[in-house]
Short mmCIF file of N, CA, C and O and ligand atoms in Angstrom, two decimals:
data_model
loop_
_atom_site.label_atom_id
_atom_site.label_comp_id
_atom_site.label_asym_id
_atom_site.label_seq_id
_atom_site.Cartn_x
_atom_site.Cartn_y
_atom_site.Cartn_z
N UNK A 21 0.62 -1.57 0.32
CA UNK A 21 -0.22 0.52 0.08
C UNK A 21 0.98 0.95 0.11
O UNK A 21 1.74 1.17 0.67
N UNK A 22 1.25 2.05 -0.97
CA UNK A 22 1.82 3.14 -0.88
C UNK A 22 0.42 4.48 -0.12
O UNK A 22 -0.35 4.32 -1.12
N UNK A 23 0.85 5.55 0.41
CA UNK A 23 0.33 7.19 0.21
C UNK A 23 0.74 8.57 0.10
O UNK A 23 2.14 8.06 -0.61
N UNK A 24 -0.16 8.96 -0.23
CA UNK A 24 0.14 9.77 -0.95
C UNK A 24 -0.89 11.46 -1.12
O UNK A 24 -1.55 10.95 -0.27
N UNK A 25 -0.19 12.86 -0.79
CA UNK A 25 -1.12 13.44 -0.40
C UNK A 25 -0.63 14.84 -1.46
O UNK A 25 0.98 14.29 -1.75
N UNK A 26 -1.45 15.98 -1.24
CA UNK A 26 -1.13 17.14 -1.97
C UNK A 26 -0.08 18.23 -0.97
O UNK A 26 -0.76 17.42 0.25
N UNK A 27 -0.30 19.76 -0.83
CA UNK A 27 0.46 19.73 0.03
C UNK A 27 0.43 20.13 1.71
O UNK A 27 0.73 20.06 1.97
N UNK A 28 -0.85 20.32 1.24
CA UNK A 28 -2.42 21.34 2.62
C UNK A 28 -2.61 19.50 2.95
O UNK A 28 -3.21 20.14 4.20
N UNK A 29 -2.78 18.53 2.38
CA UNK A 29 -3.52 17.57 2.87
C UNK A 29 -4.78 17.27 2.72
O UNK A 29 -5.63 16.68 2.99
N UNK A 30 -5.33 18.31 2.11
CA UNK A 30 -7.05 17.93 1.66
C UNK A 30 -7.63 17.26 1.38
O UNK A 30 -8.04 16.28 1.41
N UNK A 31 -6.00 15.97 0.11
CA UNK A 31 -6.37 15.79 -0.75
C UNK A 31 -5.88 14.82 -0.26
O UNK A 31 -4.34 14.76 -0.16
N UNK A 32 -5.38 13.09 -0.60
CA UNK A 32 -4.99 12.49 -0.44
C UNK A 32 -5.42 10.85 -0.72
O UNK A 32 -6.39 10.91 -1.15
N UNK A 33 -4.46 10.36 -1.48
CA UNK A 33 -4.99 8.67 -1.64
C UNK A 33 -4.62 7.84 -1.73
O UNK A 33 -2.76 7.79 -1.09
N UNK A 34 -3.82 6.70 -1.50
CA UNK A 34 -3.56 5.17 -1.51
C UNK A 34 -3.61 4.40 -2.92
O UNK A 34 -4.89 5.07 -2.78
N UNK A 35 -2.90 4.70 -3.31
CA UNK A 35 -2.08 2.20 -4.38
C UNK A 35 -2.01 1.64 -3.68
O UNK A 35 -1.60 0.74 -2.81
N UNK A 36 -2.95 0.51 -3.79
CA UNK A 36 -2.74 -0.39 -3.05
C UNK A 36 -2.82 -1.92 -4.73
O UNK A 36 -3.40 -2.33 -5.22
N UNK A 37 -1.32 -1.40 -4.78
CA UNK A 37 -0.64 -2.00 -5.61
C UNK A 37 0.97 -2.11 -5.89
O UNK A 37 1.05 -0.60 -5.59
N UNK A 38 1.27 -2.88 -7.09
CA UNK A 38 2.47 -2.13 -6.93
C UNK A 38 2.88 -1.94 -7.91
O UNK A 38 1.96 -0.73 -8.85
N UNK A 39 3.76 0.00 -6.94
CA UNK A 39 3.90 1.14 -8.86
C UNK A 39 4.76 0.36 -9.89
O UNK A 39 5.50 -0.17 -10.14
N UNK A 40 3.85 0.97 -11.05
CA UNK A 40 4.23 0.51 -12.35
C UNK A 40 5.87 2.18 -12.49
O UNK A 40 5.69 3.42 -11.96
N UNK A 41 7.19 1.25 -13.11
CA UNK A 41 7.53 2.29 -12.92
C UNK A 41 7.32 3.85 -13.81
O UNK A 41 6.79 3.63 -14.26
N UNK A 42 7.72 4.83 -13.16
CA UNK A 42 7.18 6.06 -13.30
C UNK A 42 7.47 6.86 -14.52
O UNK A 42 8.71 6.07 -14.85
N UNK A 43 7.19 7.65 -15.28
CA UNK A 43 7.36 7.62 -16.86
C UNK A 43 7.75 9.64 -16.47
O UNK A 43 6.41 10.53 -15.88
N UNK A 44 8.56 10.19 -17.13
CA UNK A 44 8.90 11.71 -16.63
C UNK A 44 7.73 12.43 -18.29
O UNK A 44 8.69 12.09 -19.01
N UNK A 45 7.41 12.92 -18.02
CA UNK A 45 7.54 13.91 -19.47
C UNK A 45 7.49 15.53 -19.00
O UNK A 45 7.47 15.90 -18.18
N UNK A 46 8.36 15.44 -20.38
CA UNK A 46 8.85 17.10 -20.46
C UNK A 46 7.62 18.16 -21.41
O UNK A 46 8.09 18.68 -21.70
N UNK A 47 6.72 17.41 -21.49
CA UNK A 47 5.96 18.23 -22.97
C UNK A 47 5.41 19.84 -22.04
O UNK A 47 5.20 19.42 -21.04
N UNK A 48 4.35 20.45 -23.02
CA UNK A 48 4.22 21.95 -21.97
C UNK A 48 3.24 22.21 -21.62
O UNK A 48 3.31 22.64 -20.11
N UNK A 49 1.97 21.09 -21.93
CA UNK A 49 0.98 20.75 -20.68
C UNK A 49 2.06 20.07 -19.40
O UNK A 49 1.89 20.86 -18.27
N UNK A 50 2.38 19.57 -18.99
CA UNK A 50 3.21 18.76 -17.34
C UNK A 50 3.99 19.73 -17.33
O UNK A 50 4.11 20.11 -15.89
N UNK A 51 4.87 21.08 -17.80
CA UNK A 51 5.79 21.94 -17.65
C UNK A 51 4.79 23.21 -16.96
O UNK A 51 4.87 23.15 -15.71
N UNK A 52 4.01 23.46 -17.87
CA UNK A 52 3.05 24.19 -17.86
C UNK A 52 1.86 23.82 -15.43
O UNK A 52 2.15 25.35 -15.28
N UNK A 53 1.34 22.12 -15.73
CA UNK A 53 0.88 22.27 -15.29
C UNK A 53 1.96 22.09 -13.39
O UNK A 53 0.60 21.84 -12.73
N UNK A 54 2.85 21.70 -13.86
CA UNK A 54 3.13 20.68 -12.68
C UNK A 54 5.01 21.98 -12.37
O UNK A 54 4.56 21.93 -10.84
N UNK A 55 4.88 22.80 -13.18
CA UNK A 55 5.76 24.36 -12.49
C UNK A 55 7.68 23.01 -13.73
O UNK A 55 7.82 24.22 -12.72
N UNK A 56 7.62 22.44 -13.83
CA UNK A 56 8.92 21.88 -14.56
C UNK A 56 8.82 20.31 -14.64
O UNK A 56 7.40 20.31 -15.89
N UNK A 57 8.95 19.34 -14.65
CA UNK A 57 8.90 17.94 -15.47
C UNK A 57 7.09 17.22 -14.74
O UNK A 57 7.12 17.58 -13.76
N UNK A 58 6.94 16.94 -14.84
CA UNK A 58 5.63 15.42 -14.67
C UNK A 58 5.88 14.10 -14.28
O UNK A 58 6.71 13.78 -15.65
N UNK A 59 6.42 13.47 -13.59
CA UNK A 59 6.56 11.98 -13.57
C UNK A 59 5.52 11.26 -12.58
O UNK A 59 4.79 11.11 -11.78
N UNK A 60 4.99 10.64 -13.63
CA UNK A 60 3.46 10.31 -13.34
C UNK A 60 3.70 8.42 -12.92
O UNK A 60 4.17 8.01 -14.18
N UNK A 61 3.25 7.74 -11.97
CA UNK A 61 2.77 7.13 -12.31
C UNK A 61 1.24 5.79 -12.12
O UNK A 61 0.98 6.76 -11.92
N UNK A 62 2.14 5.01 -13.11
CA UNK A 62 0.24 4.81 -13.97
C UNK A 62 -0.37 3.56 -12.92
O UNK A 62 0.03 2.76 -12.88
N UNK A 63 -1.85 3.98 -12.91
CA UNK A 63 -2.51 2.83 -11.73
C UNK A 63 -3.59 2.73 -12.42
O UNK A 63 -4.86 3.28 -12.54
N UNK A 64 -3.87 1.57 -12.67
CA UNK A 64 -5.35 1.04 -12.01
C UNK A 64 -6.63 1.76 -11.28
O UNK A 64 -6.27 1.67 -9.94
N UNK A 65 -7.41 2.37 -11.23
CA UNK A 65 -8.43 2.92 -11.40
C UNK A 65 -9.48 2.70 -9.90
O UNK A 65 -9.82 2.67 -8.81
N UNK A 66 -8.96 0.60 -9.88
CA UNK A 66 -9.37 -0.32 -8.57
C UNK A 66 -8.55 -0.09 -7.72
O UNK A 66 -8.89 -0.34 -6.89
N UNK A 67 -7.09 0.37 -8.26
CA UNK A 67 -6.03 0.05 -7.09
C UNK A 67 -6.28 1.97 -6.15
O UNK A 67 -5.61 1.64 -5.72
N UNK A 68 -6.85 2.13 -6.62
CA UNK A 68 -6.60 4.00 -6.10
C UNK A 68 -7.79 4.49 -5.88
O UNK A 68 -8.82 4.52 -6.32
N UNK A 69 -7.29 4.83 -4.11
CA UNK A 69 -8.10 5.27 -3.51
C UNK A 69 -8.25 7.28 -3.30
O UNK A 69 -7.04 6.70 -2.65
N UNK A 70 -9.12 7.58 -3.40
CA UNK A 70 -9.01 8.95 -2.71
C UNK A 70 -9.82 10.20 -2.40
O UNK A 70 -10.93 9.66 -2.41
N UNK A 71 -9.06 10.18 -1.73
CA UNK A 71 -10.25 10.29 -0.32
C UNK A 71 -10.07 12.59 -0.48
O UNK A 71 -9.25 12.77 -1.06
N UNK A 72 -10.91 12.95 0.10
CA UNK A 72 -11.22 15.10 0.11
C UNK A 72 -10.82 14.57 -1.37
O UNK A 72 -11.67 16.39 -1.84
N UNK A 73 -12.28 14.42 -2.12
CA UNK A 73 -12.31 14.54 -3.07
C UNK A 73 -13.41 15.96 -3.46
O UNK A 73 -13.81 16.89 -4.69
N UNK A 74 -14.37 16.30 -2.19
CA UNK A 74 -14.68 17.64 -2.19
C UNK A 74 -13.11 18.75 -2.51
O UNK A 74 -14.08 20.34 -3.31
N UNK A 75 -12.35 19.02 -2.72
CA UNK A 75 -11.91 19.32 -1.82
C UNK A 75 -10.62 19.24 -4.04
O UNK A 75 -9.76 20.25 -4.14
N UNK A 76 -10.83 18.53 -4.76
CA UNK A 76 -10.25 18.02 -5.60
C UNK A 76 -10.63 18.45 -7.71
O UNK A 76 -12.35 18.33 -6.73
N UNK A 77 -10.70 18.65 -8.10
CA UNK A 77 -10.90 19.49 -9.29
C UNK A 77 -10.20 18.68 -10.57
O UNK A 77 -8.79 19.20 -10.25
N UNK A 78 -11.25 18.63 -11.54
CA UNK A 78 -10.69 18.06 -12.58
C UNK A 78 -10.58 19.44 -13.24
O UNK A 78 -11.60 19.70 -13.71
N UNK A 79 -9.99 19.65 -14.21
CA UNK A 79 -9.71 20.35 -15.37
C UNK A 79 -9.27 20.28 -16.94
O UNK A 79 -8.50 18.58 -16.58
N UNK A 80 -10.06 19.49 -17.49
CA UNK A 80 -10.03 19.92 -18.72
C UNK A 80 -8.74 19.92 -19.93
O UNK A 80 -8.58 21.47 -20.00
N UNK A 81 -7.42 19.38 -20.07
CA UNK A 81 -6.48 20.52 -20.09
C UNK A 81 -6.14 20.02 -21.27
O UNK A 81 -5.31 20.71 -22.29
N UNK A 82 -6.93 18.84 -22.31
CA UNK A 82 -6.97 18.70 -23.58
C UNK A 82 -8.06 18.09 -23.93
O UNK A 82 -9.19 18.11 -23.52
N UNK A 83 -7.92 17.65 -25.31
CA UNK A 83 -9.36 17.05 -25.88
C UNK A 83 -9.46 15.56 -25.04
O UNK A 83 -9.95 14.65 -25.86
N UNK A 84 -8.19 15.20 -24.75
CA UNK A 84 -8.58 13.87 -24.47
C UNK A 84 -7.59 13.24 -23.40
O UNK A 84 -8.42 12.30 -22.71
N UNK A 85 -7.83 14.11 -22.10
CA UNK A 85 -7.63 14.30 -21.04
C UNK A 85 -7.45 15.74 -19.96
O UNK A 85 -8.71 16.82 -20.78
N UNK A 86 -7.95 15.13 -18.40
CA UNK A 86 -7.99 15.62 -17.63
C UNK A 86 -7.35 15.49 -17.11
O UNK A 86 -6.66 14.82 -16.50
N UNK A 87 -7.08 16.81 -16.34
CA UNK A 87 -5.83 16.63 -14.63
C UNK A 87 -6.40 16.49 -13.09
O UNK A 87 -7.66 18.11 -13.58
N UNK A 88 -6.20 16.36 -12.79
CA UNK A 88 -6.39 16.41 -11.28
C UNK A 88 -5.77 17.90 -10.48
O UNK A 88 -4.37 17.11 -10.45
N UNK A 89 -6.24 18.24 -9.74
CA UNK A 89 -5.54 18.85 -8.70
C UNK A 89 -5.97 20.16 -8.25
O UNK A 89 -7.71 19.51 -7.45
N UNK A 90 -5.55 20.00 -6.32
CA UNK A 90 -6.16 20.78 -4.76
C UNK A 90 -6.57 22.38 -4.99
O UNK A 90 -5.70 22.63 -5.82
N UNK A 91 -7.72 22.09 -4.92
CA UNK A 91 -8.00 23.17 -5.15
C UNK A 91 -7.46 24.40 -3.84
O UNK A 91 -7.56 25.71 -3.43
N UNK A 92 -7.24 23.54 -3.28
CA UNK A 92 -6.94 23.28 -1.64
C UNK A 92 -5.13 24.64 -1.03
O UNK A 92 -5.00 26.16 -1.09
N UNK A 93 -4.90 23.96 -2.39
CA UNK A 93 -3.31 24.53 -2.12
C UNK A 93 -2.65 24.14 -4.16
O UNK A 93 -0.97 24.63 -4.10
N UNK A 94 -2.67 24.00 -4.73
CA UNK A 94 -3.02 24.16 -6.60
C UNK A 94 -2.04 22.76 -6.59
O UNK A 94 -1.71 21.92 -8.21
N UNK A 95 -1.50 22.51 -6.21
CA UNK A 95 -1.26 20.67 -5.59
C UNK A 95 -1.15 20.02 -7.64
O UNK A 95 -2.35 19.24 -6.95
N UNK A 96 -0.67 19.79 -8.07
CA UNK A 96 -1.43 18.85 -9.64
C UNK A 96 -1.08 16.87 -9.17
O UNK A 96 0.32 16.98 -9.19
N UNK A 97 -2.49 16.65 -9.12
CA UNK A 97 -2.02 14.88 -8.93
C UNK A 97 -2.47 14.86 -9.74
O UNK A 97 -2.18 13.39 -9.51
N UNK A 98 -3.45 13.94 -10.69
CA UNK A 98 -3.45 13.44 -11.03
C UNK A 98 -3.60 13.32 -12.77
O UNK A 98 -4.11 14.51 -13.57
N UNK A 99 -3.92 13.10 -13.78
CA UNK A 99 -3.67 12.76 -15.00
C UNK A 99 -4.71 11.67 -15.71
O UNK A 99 -3.52 10.52 -15.22
N UNK A 100 -5.88 11.37 -16.47
CA UNK A 100 -6.34 10.45 -16.64
C UNK A 100 -6.73 11.07 -18.12
O UNK A 100 -7.76 12.38 -18.25
N UNK A 101 -6.70 9.80 -18.99
CA UNK A 101 -7.41 10.27 -20.63
C UNK A 101 -8.69 9.92 -20.83
O UNK A 101 -9.33 8.87 -19.47
N UNK A 102 -9.34 9.88 -21.24
CA UNK A 102 -11.15 9.70 -21.40
C UNK A 102 -10.64 8.73 -21.75
O UNK A 102 -9.72 7.91 -22.45
N UNK A 103 -12.08 7.81 -21.03
CA UNK A 103 -12.32 6.50 -21.75
C UNK A 103 -10.79 5.53 -21.15
O UNK A 103 -10.77 3.93 -21.04
N UNK A 104 -10.10 6.03 -20.42
CA UNK A 104 -9.67 4.69 -20.12
C UNK A 104 -9.98 4.48 -18.45
O UNK A 104 -10.01 5.45 -17.62
N UNK A 105 -9.16 3.08 -18.42
CA UNK A 105 -9.59 3.00 -16.44
C UNK A 105 -8.21 3.01 -16.10
O UNK A 105 -7.48 2.06 -14.70
N UNK A 106 -7.76 3.77 -16.14
CA UNK A 106 -6.28 4.41 -15.32
C UNK A 106 -5.97 5.33 -14.90
O UNK A 106 -6.07 6.23 -15.90
N UNK A 107 -4.65 5.80 -14.04
CA UNK A 107 -5.37 6.93 -13.88
C UNK A 107 -3.08 6.79 -13.68
O UNK A 107 -3.31 6.19 -13.23
N UNK A 108 -2.81 8.50 -14.55
CA UNK A 108 -1.54 8.82 -13.39
C UNK A 108 -1.35 9.79 -12.61
O UNK A 108 -2.17 10.64 -12.60
N UNK A 109 -0.44 9.22 -11.98
CA UNK A 109 -0.52 10.06 -10.63
C UNK A 109 1.15 10.44 -10.16
O UNK A 109 1.51 9.67 -10.96
N UNK A 110 1.04 11.49 -9.50
CA UNK A 110 2.36 12.35 -9.26
C UNK A 110 2.91 11.71 -8.52
O UNK A 110 2.65 11.48 -7.55
N UNK A 111 4.28 11.09 -8.88
CA UNK A 111 4.65 9.65 -8.35
C UNK A 111 5.42 11.41 -7.09
O UNK A 111 5.69 10.48 -5.78
N UNK A 112 6.12 12.54 -7.58
CA UNK A 112 6.71 13.41 -5.88
C UNK A 112 5.21 13.80 -5.20
O UNK A 112 6.46 13.49 -3.36
N UNK A 113 4.07 13.51 -4.47
CA UNK A 113 3.26 13.48 -3.57
C UNK A 113 3.24 12.25 -3.22
O UNK A 113 2.13 11.78 -2.03
N UNK A 114 3.76 10.56 -3.74
CA UNK A 114 3.97 9.87 -2.71
C UNK A 114 4.48 10.23 -1.82
O UNK A 114 6.11 10.16 -1.28
N UNK A 115 4.52 9.45 -0.58
CA UNK A 115 5.26 9.07 0.68
C UNK A 115 6.10 8.19 0.05
O UNK A 115 6.16 7.72 -0.67
N UNK A 116 8.12 9.63 0.83
CA UNK A 116 8.96 7.95 0.36
C UNK A 116 9.51 7.19 1.43
O UNK A 116 8.58 8.02 2.51
N UNK A 117 10.29 5.77 1.36
CA UNK A 117 10.39 5.07 0.38
C UNK A 117 9.81 5.13 -0.94
O UNK A 117 8.11 4.52 -0.12
N UNK A 118 9.47 5.18 -1.96
CA UNK A 118 8.67 4.84 -2.74
C UNK A 118 9.12 2.87 -3.65
O UNK A 118 8.02 2.63 -3.18
N UNK A 119 9.99 3.05 -3.67
CA UNK A 119 10.69 1.87 -3.83
C UNK A 119 10.63 1.44 -5.34
O UNK A 119 11.03 0.85 -6.06
N UNK A 120 10.49 2.65 -5.98
CA UNK A 120 9.82 2.85 -7.37
C UNK A 120 11.51 3.20 -8.15
O UNK A 120 11.67 4.64 -7.07
N UNK A 121 11.77 3.01 -9.80
CA UNK A 121 12.28 4.52 -9.75
C UNK A 121 11.40 4.70 -11.44
O UNK A 121 11.29 3.84 -11.44
N UNK A 122 12.50 6.00 -11.99
CA UNK A 122 12.26 6.27 -12.76
C UNK A 122 12.67 5.40 -14.19
O UNK A 122 13.63 4.93 -14.18
N UNK A 123 11.27 5.65 -14.72
CA UNK A 123 12.03 4.63 -16.09
C UNK A 123 12.19 4.95 -17.24
O UNK A 123 13.97 4.83 -17.99
N UNK A 124 11.65 6.40 -17.68
CA UNK A 124 11.92 6.88 -18.86
C UNK A 124 11.47 8.24 -19.07
O UNK A 124 10.50 8.80 -18.77
N UNK A 125 12.00 9.05 -20.46
CA UNK A 125 11.57 10.20 -20.75
C UNK A 125 10.87 10.79 -22.19
O UNK A 125 11.26 9.99 -22.32
N UNK A 126 9.35 11.41 -22.04
CA UNK A 126 9.11 11.35 -22.86
C UNK A 126 8.71 12.84 -23.08
O UNK A 126 8.49 13.79 -22.33
N UNK A 127 8.79 12.57 -25.03
CA UNK A 127 8.54 14.52 -25.58
C UNK A 127 9.51 15.01 -25.03
O UNK A 127 9.20 16.39 -24.74
N UNK A 128 10.53 14.56 -25.41
CA UNK A 128 12.01 15.50 -24.32
C UNK A 128 11.95 16.67 -25.92
O UNK A 128 12.53 17.35 -25.70
N UNK A 129 11.49 16.32 -27.07
CA UNK A 129 11.22 17.10 -28.09
C UNK A 129 11.15 18.57 -27.71
O UNK A 129 11.33 19.18 -27.74
N UNK A 130 10.07 18.80 -26.70
CA UNK A 130 8.84 19.33 -26.29
C UNK A 130 10.22 19.65 -24.53
O UNK A 130 9.52 20.71 -24.55
N UNK A 131 10.42 20.20 -24.30
CA UNK A 131 11.60 20.25 -23.72
C UNK A 131 11.45 21.65 -23.22
O UNK A 131 12.26 21.92 -24.32
N UNK A 132 11.50 22.93 -22.36
CA UNK A 132 12.58 23.67 -22.38
C UNK A 132 14.20 23.79 -21.77
O UNK A 132 14.25 22.32 -22.05
N UNK A 133 14.88 24.48 -21.55
CA UNK A 133 16.43 24.70 -22.23
C UNK A 133 17.52 24.89 -21.11
O UNK A 133 18.42 25.16 -21.24
N UNK A 134 16.21 24.83 -20.02
CA UNK A 134 16.80 25.24 -18.81
C UNK A 134 17.37 24.44 -17.77
O UNK A 134 17.73 24.35 -16.75
N UNK A 135 17.21 23.22 -18.43
CA UNK A 135 18.06 21.53 -17.46
C UNK A 135 18.31 21.00 -18.56
O UNK A 135 17.70 21.38 -20.35
N UNK A 136 19.27 20.04 -18.43
CA UNK A 136 19.35 18.48 -19.34
C UNK A 136 18.82 17.85 -18.28
O UNK A 136 18.80 17.57 -17.98
N UNK A 137 18.91 16.58 -19.38
CA UNK A 137 17.95 15.40 -19.05
C UNK A 137 20.09 14.06 -19.21
O UNK A 137 20.27 14.00 -19.66
N UNK A 138 20.26 14.06 -17.43
CA UNK A 138 21.74 13.56 -17.77
C UNK A 138 21.55 12.45 -17.06
O UNK A 138 23.19 11.74 -16.02
N UNK A 139 20.44 10.95 -16.66
CA UNK A 139 20.80 9.91 -15.92
C UNK A 139 20.16 8.94 -16.84
O UNK A 139 20.62 8.36 -16.11
N UNK A 140 20.41 9.24 -17.64
CA UNK A 140 21.16 7.41 -18.84
C UNK A 140 19.89 6.95 -19.14
O UNK A 140 19.80 6.48 -20.06
N UNK A 141 18.64 7.40 -18.67
CA UNK A 141 17.60 7.08 -18.99
C UNK A 141 16.92 6.91 -20.63
O UNK A 141 17.86 8.01 -20.91
N UNK A 142 16.22 6.05 -21.32
CA UNK A 142 15.58 6.34 -22.26
C UNK A 142 15.03 7.30 -22.53
O UNK A 142 14.22 7.87 -22.01
N UNK A 143 15.79 8.21 -23.89
CA UNK A 143 14.67 9.48 -23.66
C UNK A 143 13.74 8.93 -25.11
O UNK A 143 14.65 8.43 -25.91
N UNK A 144 12.32 9.74 -25.40
CA UNK A 144 11.11 9.61 -26.84
C UNK A 144 11.29 11.02 -26.43
O UNK A 144 10.52 11.69 -26.06
N UNK A 145 11.28 11.20 -27.94
CA UNK A 145 10.94 12.42 -29.08
C UNK A 145 9.64 12.92 -28.55
O UNK A 145 9.70 14.23 -28.14
N UNK A 146 8.57 12.16 -28.41
CA UNK A 146 7.10 12.07 -28.28
C UNK A 146 6.65 10.29 -27.67
O UNK A 146 7.65 10.36 -26.57
N UNK A 147 5.53 10.34 -27.06
CA UNK A 147 4.92 9.24 -25.76
C UNK A 147 5.55 8.74 -26.46
O UNK A 147 5.71 7.25 -25.54
ZN1 ZN B 218 -3.90 20.40 -1.23
ZN1 ZN B 219 3.48 15.59 -20.64
#
């Protein structure tokens, strides 16, 4: 069981499954909503329990997906594609130790210019 929460604690969640290795997304939507890059671990919705739903708001960030954030502190917590039974959960919101490791970088063609990716992990131009 993994526990996580937003910064103010109004939205909390548990993941009752092994974590899938998170993916770091460098696309402009992830950069703007997270403030840097988005590292998400994909979770089956059946294994994800969210409490504090009244503080959680879903924002339609594109024609195919929504992002869930805390209205109290603004933490970007979830990314969910329409019609999928999985949610990408902000790995940074999980209590440490997570026991998992970053798997790869995606949408690196869209990354900003103020940092380098130097961890040796696979990099994909797009998704
Ligand atoms: Zn919060
Ligand atoms: Zn992205």
